[in-house]
């Protein structure tokens, strides 16, 4: 029995990044041997076990053979005769196909260390094209490692384009597309995810609502970057800086401007009403990918209301209360924070506007706090009942917002 540390743990150690998961490959044993040693089985498709003390994953070395289309179209073989090199050969990228033995010696048959040094995302073998999920994984790794200077190797990009042409990505299930997208939106530079998908042709297949934003012009006085696709990429990366790892903010940023692709050509580069036009494509996207309800709801609110947020200093107290109520911000202030972070990312996701102030956020938080302080208790004590209580609360909240904003303006 020989055990090796593999995959991301080795890669991240070499990059001097924090190692989150320690995965191991075990060579020369059968499942029964692992069970006899106290390992707990967890693998459904192939033998994976949890260490009895550390709970880290230990997988038997295996090979795989393509048997059909899509992610599940593989047959696996795991027996004592499978070598470490055979196991590494089935992996996606060379930087993920490095192993380390118990003495710290590296096993690197595909030159992953070299590609780490050259900052390249390169496929291990031509079998790469057999698994469509790998296209998404490459794009996700690009989002993670772009700040370190990583790019996709030319020959690997050619394979990604081939996977799109051959229709292999058409067999991706929505749940897997969403899972990889969600991870990418939580990475350091999500724009790289879009750029890899777009360069391969996959963005038009998987996210047509996003792909059509590229080439759509905006007014240069508000958007010096002009291209809506460029603005989207800047907004995504700004969101990642403002809320590192927060894929909910990232998804709101990704979908906030979908309506700009539906602006009539005779109205360009103005986009009056793009907030409402964005709702239909957003709903189509979340339905197709089976996006979780909270993500779908908050993304729709950002899509519909981000312009109101930008105009917060001009809103009437009644309009402001309506906005806060739509966000359920009085009961869930964290929702307002997520909303405002996405709106700030939109505001700063523009050329030469990366450091813009956003007083609208404090304005809306003050309004929220003032409104939330109003409860039903005093009105019930006055003898009001039913709808009258609700009407009284709304009136008092509007007044409270007006007072709070008056004091805030006076103090500036």
Coordinates of C-alpha atoms in Angstrom, one line a residue:
X1 CA 0.0 0.0 0.0
X2 CA 1.4 3.4 -1.1
X3 CA -0.2 6.7 -0.4
X4 CA 0.3 10.0 -2.1
X5 CA -1.0 13.5 -1.6
X6 CA -2.5 14.6 -5.0
X7 CA -4.3 17.4 -6.9
X8 CA -5.1 20.8 -5.4
X9 CA -3.2 20.2 -2.2
X10 CA 0.1 19.7 -4.0
X11 CA -0.6 22.5 -6.5
X12 CA -1.5 25.0 -3.8
X13 CA 1.5 24.1 -1.6
X14 CA 3.8 24.8 -4.6
X15 CA 2.0 28.1 -5.2
X16 CA 2.4 28.9 -1.5
X17 CA -1.4 29.2 -1.2
X18 CA -3.5 28.0 1.7
X19 CA -4.3 24.3 1.4
X20 CA -8.0 23.7 2.1
X21 CA -8.5 20.0 1.2
X22 CA -6.0 17.2 1.5
X23 CA -6.8 14.5 -1.1
X24 CA -4.9 11.3 -1.4
X25 CA -4.5 8.4 -3.8
X26 CA -3.8 4.9 -2.6
X27 CA -2.0 2.4 -4.8
X28 CA -1.8 -1.3 -4.5
X29 CA -4.9 -2.2 -2.4
X30 CA -8.5 -3.3 -2.7
X31 CA -11.6 -1.8 -1.1
X32 CA -11.7 -4.6 1.4
X33 CA -8.1 -3.7 2.5
X34 CA -9.2 -0.1 3.2
X35 CA -12.2 -1.3 5.2
X36 CA -10.0 -3.6 7.3
X37 CA -7.9 -0.6 8.2
X38 CA -10.9 1.3 9.4
X39 CA -11.4 3.6 6.5
X40 CA -15.1 4.7 5.9
X41 CA -16.5 4.3 2.3
X42 CA -18.1 7.4 0.8
X43 CA -17.7 6.9 -3.0
X44 CA -20.7 6.1 -5.1
X45 CA -19.2 5.7 -8.5
X46 CA -15.7 4.6 -7.5
X47 CA -13.9 3.7 -4.2
X48 CA -13.3 6.7 -2.0
X49 CA -12.8 6.5 1.7
X50 CA -12.4 8.8 4.7
X51 CA -9.5 8.4 7.0
X52 CA -10.6 7.0 10.4
X53 CA -8.9 9.9 12.3
X54 CA -8.4 12.9 10.0
X55 CA -11.5 12.3 7.8
X56 CA -9.5 13.3 4.8
X57 CA -10.3 11.6 1.5
X58 CA -8.4 8.6 0.2
X59 CA -9.3 7.3 -3.3
X60 CA -8.0 4.1 -4.8
X61 CA -6.0 4.8 -7.9
X62 CA -8.2 4.3 -10.9
X63 CA -8.5 4.6 -14.7
X64 CA -11.5 5.7 -16.7
X65 CA -12.9 4.9 -20.1
X66 CA -15.4 6.9 -22.1
X67 CA -18.6 4.9 -22.7
X68 CA -21.1 7.7 -23.6
X69 CA -21.8 11.4 -23.9
X70 CA -21.7 13.8 -21.0
X71 CA -20.4 13.8 -17.5
X72 CA -21.6 10.4 -16.4
X73 CA -20.5 8.6 -19.6
X74 CA -17.5 6.9 -18.0
X75 CA -16.5 3.4 -16.8
X76 CA -14.0 3.3 -14.0
X77 CA -11.5 0.6 -13.0
X78 CA -9.9 0.6 -9.6
X79 CA -7.7 -2.4 -8.6
X80 CA -4.3 -3.0 -7.1
X81 CA -2.6 -3.1 -10.5
X82 CA -3.5 0.6 -11.4
X83 CA -0.4 2.7 -11.1
X84 CA -0.1 6.2 -9.8
X85 CA 0.9 7.4 -13.2
X86 CA -2.2 5.9 -14.7
X87 CA -4.3 7.7 -12.1
X88 CA -2.6 11.0 -12.8
X89 CA -3.1 10.6 -16.6
X90 CA -6.8 10.7 -16.2
X91 CA -6.8 14.2 -14.5
X92 CA -7.8 17.4 -16.2
X93 CA -4.9 19.8 -16.0
X94 CA -1.2 19.3 -15.6
X95 CA -1.1 21.5 -12.5
X96 CA -3.6 19.1 -10.9
X97 CA -1.7 16.0 -11.9
X98 CA 1.2 16.3 -9.5
X99 CA 1.6 13.8 -6.6
X100 CA 3.7 13.9 -3.5
X101 CA 4.9 10.9 -1.5
X102 CA 5.3 10.6 2.3
X103 CA 8.8 11.9 2.0
X104 CA 7.9 15.1 0.1
X105 CA 9.1 13.8 -3.3
X106 CA 7.1 14.9 -6.3
X107 CA 5.8 12.6 -9.0
X108 CA 5.2 14.9 -12.0
X109 CA 4.9 12.9 -15.3
X110 CA 3.0 15.7 -17.1
X111 CA 5.3 18.6 -16.2
X112 CA 2.8 20.3 -13.9
X113 CA 5.5 22.1 -12.0
X114 CA 6.8 23.6 -15.2
X115 CA 3.3 24.8 -16.0
X116 CA 2.9 26.3 -12.5
X117 CA 6.1 28.2 -13.1
X118 CA 5.0 29.4 -16.6
X119 CA 1.5 30.2 -15.3
X120 CA -0.3 27.9 -17.8
X121 CA -3.5 26.0 -17.6
X122 CA -2.8 23.0 -19.8
X123 CA -4.7 19.8 -20.3
X124 CA -3.0 16.5 -19.4
X125 CA -4.1 14.4 -22.5
X126 CA -6.4 14.4 -25.5
X127 CA -8.9 12.6 -23.3
X128 CA -9.6 16.0 -21.8
X129 CA -12.4 16.5 -24.4
X130 CA -14.4 13.5 -23.1
X131 CA -15.7 15.3 -20.0
X132 CA -17.6 18.5 -20.7
X133 CA -17.3 19.6 -17.0
X134 CA -13.7 20.2 -17.6
X135 CA -14.4 23.2 -19.8
X136 CA -16.2 24.8 -16.9
X137 CA -13.4 23.8 -14.5
X138 CA -10.7 25.4 -16.7
X139 CA -12.8 28.6 -16.8
X140 CA -13.2 28.5 -13.0
X141 CA -9.5 27.9 -12.5
X142 CA -8.8 30.9 -14.7
X143 CA -11.0 33.0 -12.4
X144 CA -9.0 31.7 -9.4
X145 CA -5.5 32.1 -10.8
X146 CA -5.8 35.0 -13.1
X147 CA -4.5 37.4 -10.4
X148 CA -1.3 35.2 -10.4
X149 CA -0.9 35.7 -14.2
X150 CA -2.3 32.3 -15.3
X151 CA -3.7 31.9 -18.8
X152 CA -5.1 29.0 -20.8
X153 CA -2.5 27.3 -23.1
X154 CA -3.3 27.7 -26.8
X155 CA -3.6 24.0 -27.4
X156 CA -6.0 23.7 -24.5
X157 CA -8.1 26.5 -25.8
X158 CA -8.3 24.7 -29.1
X159 CA -9.7 21.6 -27.3
X160 CA -12.2 23.8 -25.5
X161 CA -13.4 25.1 -28.8
X162 CA -13.6 21.6 -30.2
X163 CA -15.8 20.5 -27.3
X164 CA -18.2 23.3 -28.1
X165 CA -18.2 22.5 -31.9
X166 CA -18.7 18.8 -31.2
X167 CA -21.7 19.5 -29.0
X168 CA -20.1 17.8 -26.0
X169 CA -21.1 20.7 -23.7
X170 CA -24.7 20.3 -24.7
X171 CA -24.7 17.3 -22.4
X172 CA -23.9 19.3 -19.3
X173 CA -26.7 19.1 -16.7
X174 CA -28.0 22.4 -15.3
X175 CA -27.0 21.5 -11.8
X176 CA -23.4 21.1 -12.7
X177 CA -23.3 24.3 -14.8
X178 CA -24.7 26.2 -11.8
X179 CA -22.3 24.5 -9.3
X180 CA -19.2 25.4 -11.3
X181 CA -20.6 28.9 -12.1
X182 CA -21.3 29.5 -8.4
X183 CA -17.7 28.6 -7.5
X184 CA -16.3 30.8 -10.2
X185 CA -18.3 33.8 -9.0
X186 CA -16.7 33.4 -5.6
X187 CA -13.2 33.4 -7.1
X188 CA -10.8 36.4 -7.1
X189 CA -11.3 37.4 -10.8
X190 CA -14.6 36.1 -12.1
X191 CA -14.2 38.1 -15.4
X192 CA -11.7 35.4 -16.4
X193 CA -14.4 32.8 -16.2
X194 CA -16.5 34.7 -18.8
X195 CA -13.5 35.4 -21.0
X196 CA -12.5 31.7 -21.2
X197 CA -16.1 30.7 -21.9
X198 CA -16.5 33.3 -24.5
X199 CA -13.2 32.5 -26.2
X200 CA -14.2 28.9 -26.4
X201 CA -17.7 29.7 -27.7
X202 CA -19.3 28.1 -24.6
X203 CA -20.7 31.4 -23.3
X204 CA -23.2 31.7 -26.2
X205 CA -24.3 28.1 -25.5
X206 CA -24.5 28.1 -21.7
X207 CA -25.2 31.8 -21.0
X208 CA -26.7 33.4 -24.1
X209 CA -28.3 36.1 -22.0
X210 CA -24.8 37.2 -21.0
X211 CA -23.0 36.6 -24.3
X212 CA -25.2 39.1 -26.2
X213 CA -24.1 41.9 -23.9
X214 CA -20.7 42.1 -25.6
X215 CA -20.7 44.7 -28.3
X216 CA -23.7 46.6 -26.9
X217 CA -22.6 50.3 -26.6
X218 CA -23.3 52.5 -23.6
X219 CA -23.1 56.3 -23.2
X220 CA -19.4 57.2 -22.9
X221 CA -20.0 60.0 -20.4
X222 CA -21.4 57.4 -17.9
X223 CA -19.5 54.4 -19.1
X224 CA -16.0 55.3 -20.5
X225 CA -15.5 51.6 -21.2
X226 CA -18.5 51.8 -23.6
X227 CA -19.0 48.1 -24.2
X228 CA -21.6 46.5 -21.9
X229 CA -19.6 43.3 -21.8
X230 CA -16.5 45.1 -20.6
X231 CA -18.7 46.8 -17.9
X232 CA -20.0 43.5 -16.8
X233 CA -16.5 42.1 -16.4
X234 CA -15.4 45.1 -14.4
X235 CA -18.5 44.9 -12.2
X236 CA -17.8 41.2 -11.5
X237 CA -14.2 41.8 -10.5
X238 CA -15.3 44.8 -8.4
X239 CA -17.8 42.6 -6.6
X240 CA -15.1 40.1 -5.9
X241 CA -13.0 42.7 -4.3
X242 CA -15.8 44.2 -2.2
X243 CA -17.1 40.9 -1.0
X244 CA -14.4 38.2 -1.4
X245 CA -15.9 34.7 -1.9
X246 CA -19.5 36.0 -1.9
X247 CA -21.1 34.2 -4.9
X248 CA -24.5 35.7 -4.1
X249 CA -23.2 39.2 -4.7
X250 CA -21.3 37.8 -7.7
X251 CA -24.5 36.4 -9.3
X252 CA -26.3 39.7 -8.7
X253 CA -23.4 41.5 -10.5
X254 CA -23.5 38.9 -13.3
X255 CA -27.2 39.5 -14.1
X256 CA -27.8 43.1 -13.2
X257 CA -27.6 44.5 -16.7
X258 CA -29.1 41.7 -18.9
X259 CA -31.8 44.2 -20.2
X260 CA -29.2 46.3 -22.0
X261 CA -29.0 43.6 -24.7
X262 CA -32.7 44.2 -25.4
X263 CA -32.5 48.0 -25.8
X264 CA -34.0 48.9 -29.3
X265 CA -31.1 49.8 -31.6
X266 CA -32.6 53.1 -32.4
X267 CA -32.3 54.1 -28.7
X268 CA -28.6 53.1 -28.3
X269 CA -26.4 54.0 -26.6
X270 CA -29.1 55.0 -24.1
X271 CA -30.7 52.2 -22.1
X272 CA -33.8 53.8 -20.6
X273 CA -35.9 51.0 -19.0
X274 CA -33.2 48.3 -19.2
X275 CA -34.0 47.4 -15.6
X276 CA -37.4 46.1 -16.5
X277 CA -36.2 44.6 -19.8
X278 CA -33.7 42.5 -17.8
X279 CA -36.3 40.6 -15.8
X280 CA -37.4 38.2 -18.6
X281 CA -33.9 37.0 -19.6
X282 CA -32.9 36.8 -15.9
X283 CA -35.9 34.5 -15.2
X284 CA -35.0 32.4 -18.3
X285 CA -31.5 32.0 -17.0
X286 CA -32.4 31.1 -13.4
X287 CA -35.0 28.6 -14.6
X288 CA -32.7 26.9 -17.1
X289 CA -29.9 26.5 -14.6
X290 CA -32.2 25.8 -11.6
X291 CA -30.6 28.6 -9.6
X292 CA -31.6 28.6 -5.9
X293 CA -34.6 30.7 -5.0
X294 CA -32.7 33.2 -2.8
X295 CA -30.2 33.9 -5.6
X296 CA -32.9 34.3 -8.2
X297 CA -35.0 36.6 -6.0
X298 CA -32.2 38.9 -4.9
X299 CA -30.7 39.0 -8.5
X300 CA -34.1 40.1 -9.8
X301 CA -34.3 42.9 -7.1
X302 CA -30.8 44.1 -8.1
X303 CA -31.7 44.0 -11.8
X304 CA -34.9 45.9 -11.2
X305 CA -33.9 48.4 -8.5
X306 CA -30.2 49.2 -9.0
X307 CA -30.9 52.5 -10.7
X308 CA -33.2 53.4 -7.8
X309 CA -30.3 52.7 -5.5
X310 CA -28.1 54.9 -7.5
X311 CA -30.7 57.7 -7.2
X312 CA -31.3 57.2 -3.5
X313 CA -30.4 60.8 -2.6
X314 CA -33.3 61.9 -4.9
X315 CA -35.9 59.4 -3.9
X316 CA -39.0 60.5 -2.0
X317 CA -39.3 58.8 1.5
X318 CA -42.4 56.8 0.3
X319 CA -40.4 55.5 -2.7
X320 CA -37.5 54.6 -0.4
X321 CA -39.8 52.7 1.9
X322 CA -41.2 50.8 -1.0
X323 CA -37.7 49.9 -2.1
X324 CA -36.7 48.7 1.4
X325 CA -39.9 46.7 1.7
X326 CA -39.3 45.0 -1.6
X327 CA -36.0 43.9 -0.3
X328 CA -37.5 42.7 3.0
X329 CA -34.7 44.9 4.5
X330 CA -36.6 45.8 7.7
X331 CA -36.7 42.2 8.8
X332 CA -33.4 41.1 7.0
X333 CA -30.9 43.9 7.0
X334 CA -28.3 41.5 5.6
X335 CA -30.3 41.5 2.4
X336 CA -29.9 45.2 2.1
X337 CA -26.2 44.9 2.5
X338 CA -25.9 42.3 -0.3
X339 CA -28.1 44.5 -2.5
X340 CA -26.0 47.6 -1.8
X341 CA -22.7 45.7 -2.4
X342 CA -23.9 44.6 -5.8
X343 CA -25.0 48.2 -6.6
X344 CA -21.7 49.6 -5.5
X345 CA -19.9 47.1 -7.7
X346 CA -22.0 48.3 -10.6
X347 CA -21.2 51.9 -9.8
X348 CA -17.4 51.3 -9.5
X349 CA -17.3 48.7 -12.3
X350 CA -16.6 51.5 -14.9
X351 CA -13.4 52.8 -16.4
X352 CA -11.9 55.5 -14.2
X353 CA -14.6 55.1 -11.6
X354 CA -13.0 52.4 -9.5
X355 CA -12.8 54.6 -6.4
X356 CA -16.1 56.4 -6.6
X357 CA -17.8 57.2 -3.3
X358 CA -21.2 55.8 -2.8
X359 CA -23.1 57.9 -0.2
X360 CA -26.3 56.2 -1.4
X361 CA -25.4 53.2 0.7
X362 CA -25.3 55.1 4.0
X363 CA -28.4 57.0 2.9
X364 CA -30.4 53.8 2.5
X365 CA -29.1 52.2 5.7
X366 CA -30.2 55.3 7.6
X367 CA -33.6 55.1 6.0
X368 CA -33.8 51.4 6.9
X369 CA -32.9 51.9 10.5
X370 CA -35.4 54.7 10.9
X371 CA -38.2 52.7 9.4
X372 CA -37.4 49.5 11.3
X373 CA -37.6 51.4 14.6
X374 CA -41.4 51.9 14.0
X375 CA -43.4 49.0 15.4
X376 CA -47.1 48.3 15.7
X377 CA -47.2 48.4 19.5
X378 CA -48.1 52.1 20.0
X379 CA -50.8 52.0 17.3
X380 CA -52.4 48.9 18.8
X381 CA -52.3 50.6 22.2
X382 CA -54.3 53.5 20.6
X383 CA -57.0 51.0 19.7
X384 CA -56.3 50.7 16.0
X385 CA -57.1 47.4 14.4
X386 CA -56.6 45.5 11.2
X387 CA -55.6 47.5 8.0
X388 CA -55.7 50.7 10.1
X389 CA -52.6 49.5 12.0
X390 CA -50.7 48.8 8.7
X391 CA -51.6 52.2 7.3
X392 CA -50.5 53.9 10.5
X393 CA -47.2 52.1 10.5
X394 CA -46.5 52.9 6.8
X395 CA -47.3 56.6 7.4
X396 CA -45.1 56.7 10.5
X397 CA -42.2 55.0 8.7
X398 CA -42.4 57.4 5.8
X399 CA -42.2 60.3 8.3
X400 CA -39.4 58.6 10.2
X401 CA -37.4 58.2 7.0
X402 CA -38.0 61.9 6.1
X403 CA -36.8 63.0 9.5
X404 CA -33.7 60.8 9.4
X405 CA -32.7 62.0 6.0
X406 CA -33.3 65.6 6.9
X407 CA -31.0 65.3 9.9
X408 CA -28.4 63.4 7.8
X409 CA -28.5 66.2 5.2
X410 CA -28.3 68.9 7.8
X411 CA -25.2 67.2 9.3
X412 CA -23.3 67.0 6.0

